[in-house]
CSV table of C-alpha atoms and ligand atoms in Angstrom, one decimal:
chain,number,residue,atom,x,y,z
A,1,MET,CA,55.2,-168.1,-23.0
A,2,SER,CA,55.7,-166.3,-26.3
A,3,ASN,CA,58.4,-163.6,-26.4
A,4,ARG,CA,56.0,-161.0,-27.6
A,5,ARG,CA,53.9,-161.6,-24.5
A,6,THR,CA,56.9,-161.7,-22.3
A,7,PHE,CA,58.0,-158.4,-23.7
A,8,ILE,CA,54.7,-156.7,-23.3
A,9,GLN,CA,54.3,-158.1,-19.8
A,10,LYS,CA,57.8,-156.9,-18.9
A,11,ALA,CA,57.1,-153.5,-20.5
A,12,PHE,CA,53.8,-152.9,-18.9
A,13,GLY,CA,53.9,-155.1,-15.9
A,14,LEU,CA,50.9,-157.1,-17.0
A,15,GLY,CA,49.9,-160.5,-15.8
A,16,ALA,CA,49.5,-163.5,-18.1
A,17,GLY,CA,45.8,-163.8,-17.5
A,18,LEU,CA,45.1,-160.7,-19.4
A,19,PHE,CA,46.3,-162.1,-22.6
A,20,ALA,CA,43.6,-164.8,-22.9
A,21,ALA,CA,41.1,-162.3,-24.2
A,22,PRO,CA,42.6,-160.0,-26.9
A,23,ARG,CA,42.9,-161.9,-30.1
A,24,VAL,CA,45.1,-159.3,-31.7
A,25,PHE,CA,48.1,-160.6,-29.7
A,26,ALA,CA,47.5,-164.2,-30.5
A,27,ASP,CA,47.1,-163.4,-34.2
A,28,SER,CA,50.2,-161.3,-34.5
A,29,GLN,CA,52.1,-164.0,-32.8
A,30,SER,CA,51.1,-166.7,-35.1
A,31,ARG,CA,51.0,-164.8,-38.4
A,32,SER,CA,54.6,-165.4,-39.3
A,33,SER,CA,57.2,-167.8,-38.2
A,34,SER,CA,59.8,-165.3,-39.4
A,35,ARG,CA,59.1,-163.4,-36.2
A,36,GLY,CA,59.4,-166.5,-34.1
A,37,ARG,CA,62.2,-168.7,-32.9
A,38,SER,CA,64.5,-170.8,-34.9
A,39,THR,CA,63.6,-174.5,-35.0
A,40,HIS,CA,66.7,-175.5,-33.0
A,41,ALA,CA,67.4,-172.5,-30.6
A,42,GLY,CA,68.9,-173.2,-27.3
A,43,PRO,CA,69.3,-170.6,-24.6
A,44,ALA,CA,70.1,-167.1,-25.8
A,45,PHE,CA,73.7,-165.9,-25.9
A,46,ASN,CA,75.6,-163.4,-28.0
A,47,MET,CA,76.7,-165.1,-31.3
A,48,PRO,CA,79.8,-163.3,-32.6
A,49,VAL,CA,79.1,-161.2,-35.7
A,50,VAL,CA,80.5,-162.6,-38.9
A,51,THR,CA,81.7,-159.9,-41.4
A,52,ALA,CA,82.3,-162.1,-44.5
A,53,ASP,CA,85.4,-161.1,-46.6
A,54,ILE,CA,86.6,-158.8,-43.8
A,55,GLY,CA,86.8,-160.4,-40.4
A,56,ASP,CA,87.5,-158.9,-37.0
A,57,LEU,CA,90.2,-156.7,-35.3
A,58,PRO,CA,91.9,-158.8,-32.6
A,59,TYR,CA,92.5,-157.3,-29.1
A,60,THR,CA,94.7,-157.9,-26.1
A,61,MET,CA,93.8,-157.4,-22.4
A,62,ASP,CA,95.5,-154.8,-20.2
A,63,GLY,CA,94.0,-155.6,-16.8
A,64,ASN,CA,90.3,-155.2,-17.4
A,65,THR,CA,90.7,-153.1,-20.6
A,66,LYS,CA,90.3,-154.5,-24.1
A,67,VAL,CA,93.0,-152.9,-26.2
A,68,PHE,CA,92.7,-152.7,-30.0
A,69,HIS,CA,95.4,-151.4,-32.4
A,70,LEU,CA,93.8,-149.7,-35.3
A,71,ILE,CA,96.0,-148.6,-38.2
A,72,ALA,CA,94.9,-146.3,-41.0
A,73,GLU,CA,96.8,-147.3,-44.2
A,74,VAL,CA,96.8,-147.6,-48.0
A,75,VAL,CA,95.4,-151.0,-48.9
A,76,LYS,CA,95.1,-153.1,-52.1
A,77,GLN,CA,91.5,-154.2,-52.0
A,78,GLN,CA,90.6,-156.9,-54.6
A,79,ILE,CA,87.0,-156.1,-55.3
A,80,SER,CA,86.6,-158.6,-58.2
A,81,PRO,CA,88.9,-161.2,-59.7
A,82,LEU,CA,90.1,-158.8,-62.3
A,83,LYS,CA,89.9,-155.6,-60.4
A,84,THR,CA,92.1,-154.5,-57.5
A,85,ILE,CA,91.8,-151.0,-56.3
A,86,ASP,CA,94.1,-148.8,-54.2
A,87,ALA,CA,91.9,-147.8,-51.3
A,88,TRP,CA,92.5,-146.3,-47.9
A,89,GLY,CA,91.4,-148.5,-45.1
A,90,PHE,CA,92.4,-150.0,-41.8
A,91,ASN,CA,94.6,-152.9,-40.9
A,92,GLY,CA,94.9,-154.2,-44.4
A,93,SER,CA,91.3,-153.9,-45.7
A,94,ALA,CA,88.7,-151.4,-46.8
A,95,PRO,CA,86.3,-151.5,-45.0
A,96,GLY,CA,88.4,-152.0,-41.9
A,97,PRO,CA,88.0,-155.1,-39.7
A,98,THR,CA,85.0,-155.3,-37.3
A,99,ILE,CA,85.5,-154.4,-33.7
A,100,GLN,CA,83.4,-156.5,-31.2
A,101,VAL,CA,83.0,-155.6,-27.6
A,102,ASN,CA,80.4,-156.2,-24.8
A,103,GLN,CA,78.2,-153.8,-23.0
A,104,GLY,CA,80.1,-152.9,-19.8
A,105,ASP,CA,83.6,-153.3,-21.3
A,106,HIS,CA,86.3,-150.7,-20.9
A,107,VAL,CA,87.9,-150.3,-24.3
A,108,ARG,CA,91.1,-148.6,-25.5
A,109,VAL,CA,91.8,-148.1,-29.2
A,110,VAL,CA,95.4,-147.2,-30.0
A,111,PHE,CA,95.2,-145.5,-33.4
A,112,GLU,CA,98.1,-145.1,-35.7
A,113,ASN,CA,98.1,-143.0,-38.9
A,114,ARG,CA,100.1,-144.5,-41.8
A,115,LEU,CA,98.5,-142.3,-44.4
A,116,PRO,CA,100.4,-139.5,-46.2
A,117,GLU,CA,98.1,-136.8,-44.6
A,118,PRO,CA,96.4,-136.1,-41.3
A,119,THR,CA,93.3,-138.0,-40.2
A,120,SER,CA,91.4,-139.1,-37.1
A,121,VAL,CA,88.7,-141.7,-36.2
A,122,HIS,CA,85.2,-140.8,-35.4
A,123,TRP,CA,83.1,-143.2,-33.3
A,124,HIS,CA,79.7,-143.0,-34.9
A,125,GLY,CA,76.8,-143.1,-32.4
A,126,PHE,CA,78.9,-143.4,-29.3
A,127,GLU,CA,77.4,-141.6,-26.3
A,128,ASP,CA,80.9,-140.9,-24.9
A,129,THR,CA,83.1,-137.9,-24.0
A,130,ILE,CA,83.8,-135.2,-26.5
A,131,GLN,CA,87.6,-135.9,-26.2
A,132,ASN,CA,86.9,-139.2,-27.8
A,133,ASP,CA,84.6,-138.1,-30.6
A,134,GLY,CA,87.5,-138.0,-33.2
A,135,MET,CA,86.6,-134.7,-34.8
A,136,PRO,CA,89.9,-133.3,-36.4
A,137,GLY,CA,90.4,-129.7,-35.4
A,138,ILE,CA,87.3,-129.8,-33.2
A,139,SER,CA,87.7,-132.3,-30.4
A,140,GLN,CA,91.3,-133.2,-31.1
A,141,ASP,CA,94.3,-132.2,-33.2
A,142,PRO,CA,94.4,-134.1,-36.4
A,143,VAL,CA,96.7,-137.2,-36.2
A,144,LYS,CA,99.7,-136.4,-38.5
A,145,PRO,CA,101.3,-139.0,-40.7
A,146,GLY,CA,103.2,-141.4,-38.4
A,147,GLY,CA,101.3,-140.1,-35.4
A,148,ARG,CA,99.1,-141.8,-32.8
A,149,PHE,CA,96.1,-141.1,-30.8
A,150,VAL,CA,94.5,-143.2,-28.0
A,151,TYR,CA,90.7,-143.4,-27.7
A,152,GLU,CA,89.1,-144.8,-24.5
A,153,PHE,CA,85.5,-145.8,-24.0
A,154,ASN,CA,83.2,-147.1,-21.3
A,155,ILE,CA,80.7,-149.1,-23.3
A,156,HIS,CA,77.2,-148.7,-22.0
A,157,GLN,CA,75.3,-148.9,-25.2
A,158,GLU,CA,74.4,-152.0,-27.3
A,159,GLY,CA,73.9,-152.4,-31.0
A,160,THR,CA,75.5,-151.8,-34.4
A,161,TYR,CA,77.9,-148.8,-34.4
A,162,PHE,CA,80.7,-147.7,-36.7
A,163,TYR,CA,84.0,-146.0,-36.9
A,164,HIS,CA,85.2,-143.9,-39.8
A,165,SER,CA,87.4,-141.0,-40.9
A,166,HIS,CA,85.5,-137.8,-40.5
A,167,MET,CA,87.2,-136.3,-43.5
A,168,ALA,CA,84.8,-136.9,-46.3
A,169,MET,CA,87.2,-137.8,-49.1
A,170,GLN,CA,89.0,-140.3,-46.9
A,171,GLU,CA,85.7,-141.9,-46.1
A,172,MET,CA,84.9,-142.3,-49.8
A,173,ALA,CA,88.4,-143.9,-50.2
A,174,GLY,CA,87.3,-146.7,-47.9
A,175,MET,CA,88.0,-145.5,-44.3
A,176,LEU,CA,85.2,-147.1,-42.4
A,177,GLY,CA,84.4,-150.1,-40.2
A,178,ALA,CA,81.9,-151.6,-37.9
A,179,PHE,CA,81.9,-151.5,-34.1
A,180,ILE,CA,79.5,-154.1,-32.5
A,181,MET,CA,78.4,-153.6,-28.9
A,182,HIS,CA,76.9,-156.9,-27.7
A,183,PRO,CA,74.2,-156.5,-25.1
A,184,LYS,CA,74.7,-157.6,-21.5
A,185,GLU,CA,71.3,-159.4,-21.7
A,186,PRO,CA,71.3,-161.3,-25.0
A,187,TYR,CA,68.6,-160.3,-27.4
A,188,GLN,CA,65.5,-162.5,-27.6
A,189,PRO,CA,64.7,-164.6,-29.5
A,190,HIS,CA,68.2,-166.0,-29.9
A,191,CYS,CA,69.8,-165.7,-33.4
A,192,ASP,CA,71.8,-168.7,-34.6
A,193,LYS,CA,73.7,-166.6,-37.1
A,194,ASP,CA,74.6,-162.9,-37.0
A,195,PHE,CA,76.1,-161.3,-40.2
A,196,LEU,CA,77.2,-157.8,-41.0
A,197,ILE,CA,77.3,-156.3,-44.5
A,198,HIS,CA,78.9,-153.0,-45.3
A,199,LEU,CA,77.4,-151.2,-48.3
A,200,GLN,CA,79.8,-149.1,-50.4
A,201,GLU,CA,80.2,-147.6,-53.8
A,202,TYR,CA,83.4,-146.6,-55.7
A,203,ALA,CA,83.9,-144.6,-58.8
A,204,VAL,CA,86.9,-146.0,-60.6
A,205,LEU,CA,87.5,-145.1,-64.2
A,206,PRO,CA,88.2,-148.0,-66.5
A,207,ASN,CA,91.9,-149.0,-66.5
A,208,ASN,CA,92.4,-147.1,-63.2
A,209,THR,CA,92.9,-148.4,-59.7
A,210,VAL,CA,92.3,-145.3,-57.6
A,211,PRO,CA,88.7,-144.5,-56.6
A,212,ASN,CA,87.8,-140.9,-57.6
A,213,THR,CA,86.3,-139.6,-54.4
A,214,MET,CA,84.6,-136.7,-56.1
A,215,ASN,CA,82.9,-138.6,-58.9
A,216,MET,CA,79.3,-139.7,-58.3
A,217,GLU,CA,79.2,-142.0,-61.3
A,218,PHE,CA,79.7,-145.1,-59.1
A,219,ASN,CA,80.6,-148.1,-61.2
A,220,TRP,CA,81.7,-150.6,-58.5
A,221,LEU,CA,79.1,-151.4,-55.9
A,222,VAL,CA,80.4,-153.6,-53.1
A,223,PHE,CA,79.4,-155.7,-50.1
A,224,ASN,CA,82.2,-155.9,-47.6
A,225,GLY,CA,84.7,-154.7,-50.2
A,226,LYS,CA,83.7,-157.3,-52.8
A,227,ALA,CA,81.5,-156.9,-55.9
A,228,GLY,CA,79.3,-159.8,-57.0
A,229,PRO,CA,80.1,-162.6,-57.9
A,230,ALA,CA,83.2,-162.2,-55.7
A,231,THR,CA,81.0,-161.7,-52.6
A,232,THR,CA,80.9,-164.6,-50.1
A,233,PRO,CA,77.5,-166.0,-49.5
A,234,LEU,CA,75.9,-166.2,-46.1
A,235,ILE,CA,75.7,-169.8,-45.1
A,236,VAL,CA,72.8,-170.8,-42.8
A,237,ARG,CA,71.2,-174.0,-41.8
A,238,LEU,CA,67.5,-174.5,-42.6
A,239,GLY,CA,65.6,-173.4,-39.5
A,240,ASP,CA,68.3,-171.0,-38.3
A,241,ARG,CA,67.2,-167.6,-37.0
A,242,VAL,CA,69.4,-165.1,-38.8
A,243,ARG,CA,70.3,-161.5,-38.1
A,244,ILE,CA,71.9,-159.4,-40.8
A,245,ARG,CA,73.2,-155.9,-39.9
A,246,PHE,CA,73.4,-153.6,-42.9
A,247,VAL,CA,75.8,-150.7,-42.5
A,248,ASN,CA,75.9,-147.8,-45.0
A,249,LEU,CA,78.8,-145.3,-44.8
A,250,GLY,CA,78.7,-144.3,-48.5
A,251,MET,CA,77.2,-141.8,-50.8
A,252,ASP,CA,74.0,-143.5,-51.9
A,253,HIS,CA,71.0,-145.1,-50.1
A,254,HIS,CA,70.5,-148.8,-50.6
A,255,PRO,CA,67.1,-150.6,-50.5
A,256,MET,CA,68.3,-154.1,-49.4
A,257,HIS,CA,66.0,-156.9,-50.6
A,258,LEU,CA,65.9,-160.5,-49.5
A,259,HIS,CA,64.3,-163.3,-51.6
A,260,GLY,CA,62.1,-166.0,-50.2
A,261,HIS,CA,61.6,-164.7,-46.7
A,262,THR,CA,60.0,-162.0,-44.7
A,263,PHE,CA,62.3,-160.3,-42.2
A,264,TYR,CA,61.6,-157.9,-39.3
A,265,THR,CA,63.7,-154.8,-38.8
A,266,THR,CA,64.8,-155.2,-35.2
A,267,GLY,CA,67.5,-152.5,-34.8
A,268,THR,CA,68.9,-149.3,-36.1
A,269,GLU,CA,72.2,-147.3,-35.7
A,270,GLY,CA,70.6,-146.3,-32.4
A,271,GLY,CA,70.5,-149.9,-31.0
A,272,ARG,CA,67.7,-152.5,-30.5
A,273,ILE,CA,64.1,-151.7,-31.3
A,274,PRO,CA,61.6,-153.0,-28.7
A,275,GLU,CA,59.8,-156.0,-30.2
A,276,ALA,CA,56.5,-154.1,-30.4
A,277,GLY,CA,58.1,-151.7,-32.8
A,278,TRP,CA,59.6,-154.2,-35.2
A,279,TRP,CA,58.2,-153.9,-38.7
A,280,PRO,CA,58.0,-156.6,-41.4
A,281,GLY,CA,59.3,-156.4,-45.0
A,282,ASN,CA,61.5,-158.0,-47.6
A,283,THR,CA,63.2,-154.7,-48.4
A,284,VAL,CA,64.7,-152.3,-46.0
A,285,LEU,CA,66.1,-148.9,-47.0
A,286,VAL,CA,69.5,-148.4,-45.5
A,287,GLY,CA,70.1,-144.7,-45.7
A,288,VAL,CA,73.6,-143.1,-45.5
A,289,ALA,CA,75.0,-143.2,-42.0
A,290,GLN,CA,72.4,-145.7,-40.9
A,291,ALA,CA,72.4,-149.3,-39.8
A,292,ARG,CA,69.4,-151.6,-40.1
A,293,ASP,CA,69.4,-154.9,-38.3
A,294,VAL,CA,66.9,-157.4,-39.7
A,295,GLU,CA,66.0,-160.9,-38.4
A,296,PHE,CA,64.2,-163.8,-40.0
A,297,VAL,CA,63.8,-167.5,-39.6
A,298,ALA,CA,65.4,-169.2,-42.6
A,299,ASN,CA,62.6,-171.6,-43.1
A,300,ASN,CA,62.7,-171.8,-46.9
A,301,PRO,CA,65.5,-173.9,-48.4
A,302,GLY,CA,67.3,-172.5,-51.4
A,303,ASP,CA,70.1,-170.2,-52.7
A,304,TRP,CA,68.2,-166.9,-52.1
A,305,MET,CA,69.5,-163.6,-53.4
A,306,ILE,CA,70.1,-160.7,-51.1
A,307,HIS,CA,70.8,-157.5,-53.0
A,308,CYS,CA,70.4,-153.8,-53.3
A,309,HIS,CA,67.4,-153.2,-55.4
A,310,LEU,CA,68.7,-150.2,-57.3
A,311,PRO,CA,69.3,-151.6,-60.8
A,312,HIS,CA,72.5,-149.7,-61.3
A,313,HIS,CA,73.8,-151.1,-58.1
A,314,MET,CA,73.5,-154.6,-59.5
A,315,MET,CA,76.1,-154.0,-62.1
A,316,ASN,CA,79.9,-153.9,-62.4
A,317,GLN,CA,82.1,-151.6,-64.3
A,318,MET,CA,79.4,-149.3,-65.5
A,319,SER,CA,80.6,-146.6,-67.8
A,320,SER,CA,79.2,-144.6,-70.7
A,321,ASN,CA,79.3,-146.5,-74.0
A,322,VAL,CA,80.6,-145.3,-77.3
A,323,GLY,CA,77.7,-146.5,-79.3
A,324,LYS,CA,75.1,-149.0,-78.3
A,325,MET,CA,76.1,-152.5,-77.2
A,326,THR,CA,75.5,-154.9,-80.0
A,327,ARG,CA,73.7,-158.0,-79.0
A,328,THR,CA,73.4,-160.6,-81.7
A,329,ALA,CA,73.9,-164.3,-82.0
A,330,GLY,CA,77.5,-165.1,-82.2
A,331,MET,CA,78.5,-161.8,-80.7
A,332,PRO,CA,81.8,-161.6,-79.0
A,333,ALA,CA,81.5,-160.6,-75.3
A,334,GLY,CA,83.8,-157.6,-75.5
A,335,GLY,CA,87.2,-157.0,-73.9
A,336,ASP,CA,88.3,-157.9,-70.4
A,337,MET,CA,86.3,-156.4,-67.5
A,338,ASN,CA,89.1,-154.0,-66.9
A,339,SER,CA,88.7,-152.4,-70.3
A,340,GLY,CA,85.2,-151.6,-69.2
A,341,MET,CA,81.9,-152.0,-70.9
A,342,GLY,CA,82.4,-150.2,-74.1
A,343,MET,CA,85.6,-148.4,-73.1
A,344,LEU,CA,88.0,-149.6,-75.7
A,345,LYS,CA,91.6,-150.3,-75.8
A,346,GLY,CA,93.4,-152.1,-78.6
A,347,THR,CA,96.0,-151.8,-81.3
A,348,PRO,CA,97.1,-149.2,-82.1
A,349,GLY,CA,94.8,-147.7,-79.5
A,350,ALA,CA,91.2,-147.1,-78.7
A,351,PRO,CA,88.7,-146.9,-80.2
A,352,MET,CA,89.7,-147.2,-83.9
A,353,GLY,CA,92.2,-150.0,-83.4
A,354,GLU,CA,92.3,-152.9,-85.8
A,355,ASP,CA,90.5,-155.1,-83.3
A,356,TYR,CA,87.4,-153.0,-83.4
A,357,GLY,CA,84.7,-152.0,-85.7
A,358,PRO,CA,83.7,-148.4,-86.1
A,359,ALA,CA,82.3,-148.2,-82.6
A,360,LEU,CA,82.0,-144.4,-82.2
A,361,GLY,CA,78.3,-144.4,-82.2
A,362,ARG,CA,76.5,-142.2,-79.7
A,363,GLY,CA,75.9,-138.8,-81.1
A,364,LEU,CA,78.0,-139.3,-84.1
A,365,GLY,CA,76.5,-140.4,-87.4
A,366,GLY,CA,73.0,-140.0,-86.2
A,367,VAL,CA,71.6,-141.4,-83.0
A,368,GLY,CA,69.3,-144.3,-83.5
A,369,ASN,CA,69.9,-144.8,-87.2
A,370,ALA,CA,70.8,-148.1,-88.7
A,371,SER,CA,74.5,-147.5,-88.8
A,372,ASP,CA,74.4,-146.6,-85.1
A,373,THR,CA,72.8,-149.9,-84.0
A,374,ALA,CA,74.9,-151.9,-86.3
A,375,THR,CA,78.2,-151.0,-84.8
A,376,THR,CA,80.3,-153.5,-82.9
A,377,ASN,CA,81.6,-152.8,-79.5
A,378,GLY,CA,84.1,-155.4,-78.8
A,379,PRO,CA,86.8,-157.5,-80.3
A,380,LEU,CA,85.7,-158.7,-83.7
A,381,SER,CA,87.1,-162.2,-83.4
A,382,GLN,CA,86.2,-164.7,-80.8
A,383,LYS,CA,89.8,-165.6,-80.4
A,384,LYS,CA,90.6,-162.1,-79.5
A,385,ALA,CA,87.8,-162.2,-76.9
A,386,MET,CA,89.1,-165.4,-75.4
A,387,ASP,CA,92.7,-164.1,-75.4
A,388,ALA,CA,91.5,-161.1,-73.5
A,389,MET,CA,89.7,-163.1,-70.8
A,390,PRO,CA,91.6,-166.4,-70.5
A,391,GLU,CA,90.1,-167.3,-67.1
A,392,MET,CA,86.5,-166.7,-68.1
A,393,GLN,CA,84.4,-169.8,-68.7
A,394,HIS,CA,85.0,-171.2,-72.2
A,395,ASP,CA,82.3,-173.8,-72.3
A,396,MET,CA,78.7,-173.2,-71.2
A,397,GLY,CA,76.8,-176.2,-72.3
A,398,ASN,CA,75.8,-175.5,-75.9
A,399,MET,CA,77.5,-172.1,-75.8
A,400,GLN,CA,81.1,-171.1,-76.1
A,401,MET,CA,82.8,-168.4,-74.1
A,402,GLY,CA,81.9,-165.0,-75.3
A,403,GLN,CA,78.9,-166.0,-77.4
A,404,MET,CA,75.2,-165.6,-77.1
A,405,ALA,CA,73.4,-168.8,-78.0
A,406,PRO,CA,71.6,-168.6,-81.4
A,407,ASP,CA,68.2,-168.7,-79.7
A,408,ASP,CA,69.1,-166.1,-77.1
A,409,ILE,CA,68.3,-163.3,-79.5
A,410,ALA,CA,65.0,-163.1,-81.5
A,411,ARG,CA,65.4,-162.8,-85.2
A,412,ASN,CA,63.6,-159.5,-85.4
A,413,ALA,CA,65.4,-158.1,-82.3
A,414,ASN,CA,66.9,-155.1,-84.1
A,415,ASP,CA,63.4,-154.0,-85.1
A,416,VAL,CA,62.2,-153.8,-81.5
A,417,PRO,CA,62.4,-150.4,-79.8
A,418,ASN,CA,64.8,-150.4,-76.8
A,419,PHE,CA,66.9,-153.3,-78.2
A,420,PRO,CA,69.7,-153.4,-77.5
A,421,GLN,CA,69.8,-151.4,-74.3
A,422,ASP,CA,72.8,-149.1,-73.7
A,423,ALA,CA,74.4,-151.7,-71.5
A,424,TYR,CA,73.9,-155.2,-70.5
A,425,MET,CA,75.6,-156.9,-67.6
A,426,GLU,CA,74.3,-160.3,-67.0
A,427,GLY,CA,74.4,-163.5,-69.1
A,428,PRO,CA,76.3,-166.7,-69.5
A,429,MET,CA,79.1,-164.8,-71.2
A,430,MET,CA,79.9,-163.1,-67.9
A,431,ALA,CA,80.3,-166.4,-66.0
A,432,MET,CA,83.4,-166.9,-63.9
A,433,ASP,CA,82.5,-169.7,-61.5
A,434,GLU,CA,86.1,-170.9,-61.3
A,435,MET,CA,87.6,-167.5,-60.7
A,436,VAL,CA,85.4,-166.9,-57.6
A,437,ASP,CA,85.4,-170.5,-56.4
A,438,ARG,CA,85.3,-170.9,-52.6
A,439,PRO,CA,83.8,-173.4,-50.2
A,440,GLU,CA,80.7,-171.2,-49.7
A,441,ASN,CA,79.8,-171.5,-53.4
A,442,TYR,CA,79.9,-175.3,-53.4
A,443,GLY,CA,76.8,-176.8,-55.1
A,444,LEU,CA,75.6,-173.6,-56.8
A,445,ARG,CA,74.1,-174.0,-60.2
A,446,ALA,CA,76.8,-174.0,-62.9
A,447,GLY,CA,77.2,-170.6,-64.5
A,448,TRP,CA,75.5,-168.8,-61.6
A,449,SER,CA,78.3,-166.1,-61.5
A,450,GLY,CA,77.2,-164.8,-64.9
A,451,PHE,CA,74.1,-163.4,-63.3
A,452,MET,CA,75.4,-161.8,-60.1
A,453,GLN,CA,77.1,-158.4,-60.0
A,454,GLY,CA,77.5,-155.4,-57.8
A,455,MET,CA,75.7,-155.5,-54.5
A,456,MET,CA,74.5,-159.0,-54.7
A,457,THR,CA,75.1,-162.2,-52.8
A,458,PHE,CA,73.2,-165.2,-51.5
A,459,VAL,CA,71.7,-166.3,-48.3
A,460,ARG,CA,72.1,-170.0,-48.8
A,461,VAL,CA,69.5,-171.8,-46.7
A,462,LEU,CA,70.8,-175.3,-46.7
A,463,PRO,CA,69.1,-178.5,-45.4
A,464,PRO,CA,71.2,-180.2,-42.7
A,465,ASP,CA,73.1,-182.6,-45.1
A,466,LYS,CA,74.1,-179.9,-47.5
A,467,TYR,CA,74.9,-177.5,-44.7
A,468,ASP,CA,77.2,-180.0,-43.1
A,469,GLU,CA,78.9,-180.6,-46.5
A,470,VAL,CA,79.6,-176.9,-47.1
A,471,ILE,CA,80.7,-176.3,-43.5
A,472,ALA,CA,83.1,-179.3,-43.8
A,473,ARG,CA,84.6,-177.7,-46.9
A,474,MET,CA,84.9,-174.4,-45.2
A,475,LYS,CA,86.8,-176.1,-42.3
A,476,GLN,CA,89.0,-178.0,-44.7
A,477,ALA,CA,90.1,-174.8,-46.3
A,478,LYS,CA,91.8,-173.7,-43.0
A,479,ARG,CA,91.9,-170.1,-44.0
A,480,PRO,CA,93.9,-167.8,-41.8
A,481,ASN,CA,91.8,-165.3,-39.9
A,482,ASP,CA,88.6,-166.8,-41.4
A,483,PRO,CA,85.7,-164.4,-40.9
A,484,TYR,CA,83.5,-167.5,-40.5
A,485,ALA,CA,85.7,-168.9,-37.7
A,486,SER,CA,83.1,-168.3,-34.9
A,487,ILE,CA,80.5,-170.4,-36.8
A,488,LEU,CA,83.0,-173.1,-37.9
A,489,GLU,CA,84.1,-173.6,-34.2
A,490,ARG,CA,80.5,-174.3,-33.2
A,491,ALA,CA,79.5,-176.4,-36.2
B,1,CU,CU1,72.2,-149.6,-53.7
């Protein structure tokens, strides 16, 4: 009996015989395997949610009560190999660790404030008592530095919920996390993998480490606190049914797009959607303060991108340039990422230092004239570029680190309107495979990391032999508090 029929029968109390006639149900059932079961599903149970790069908050039992210790604190969050920011988060990371409980649980959260100013924790979407809503100055006194507050919940809901500071600037500094309520009756069809991805944006000026919480020129776009290519891919076995829970507690909306598959939106920040209400797509808009759960059968092998489709959210370290980017054969790549795209530092100082050409272009000396497009915007010598980025890849086939291949740029390129664009982000010169190496990246095409930035990662749909190989390497790594632990234990 199909699940769709089962659902409709349950919902409307209909007998099976009725379904022989209306073709519409049969068609909708067979039209996409994405809607169906995985090829190797056993009985349904709640798979723990995996929050890659973040992990879970552990708990202890006090009688029948699950007790969590949640600590607000200043954290060093490495968002990219060359970029660590001073964020505010929980228990060592921003976003904070994921809390997972079951419908029916009694839960206590002992909250401690180690920040230099008052705060509190709001429990987003909870149908609970006002005393536990976490509104500073409204439902409770703000928790002072060094202070504590105890929240208690009887969990009767199910779905993807959040916790976050309700002070807006603190939220923008990273104070957010996920709160999963697993259903008493496991969802059908069973999902073999269940992932969560937080969507966040930070505005961090070049050569700074502190996010500017007022600035809306976001230049670092992150999944679970990591910008591509430092994001950890989602590893799934060919045929798995996969759930991804997107959570957005930021300033922008994010259209999340998956390659190679059609997914169904099966849940929101309000819990599970009855199956009759699921809608298909390959892109789902995750608005601010929303969650979108999507499910699909990973029936198409490959390293498929999953990313926000806003072009500016697929970039790192965006900033206004001084002058257009030059883009010619033999062109050095520019300074290190920390110096920013076009934001210069050097000797004796930016931007007229001896390492640089006359790069003050935009608006000075005539926009669009020949001298404007001819300016350089990076170290003039390749040696300087290599010294600036010692860990970047130095050898890319026929190319050397920091250089475009001769045939990458057309001879008449500078005669073509809109060349070069104000900024470019992707290309072999940005590759850093070694710097972001981890078991989950095993077997990716060499140089892949030069083409992945911002809110981008992979869903790697691996045939059994490749899947086993990657899982074996992940186990071998024996990482403490591995976010993938629940999958590795079962593999
Ligand atoms: Cu986006």
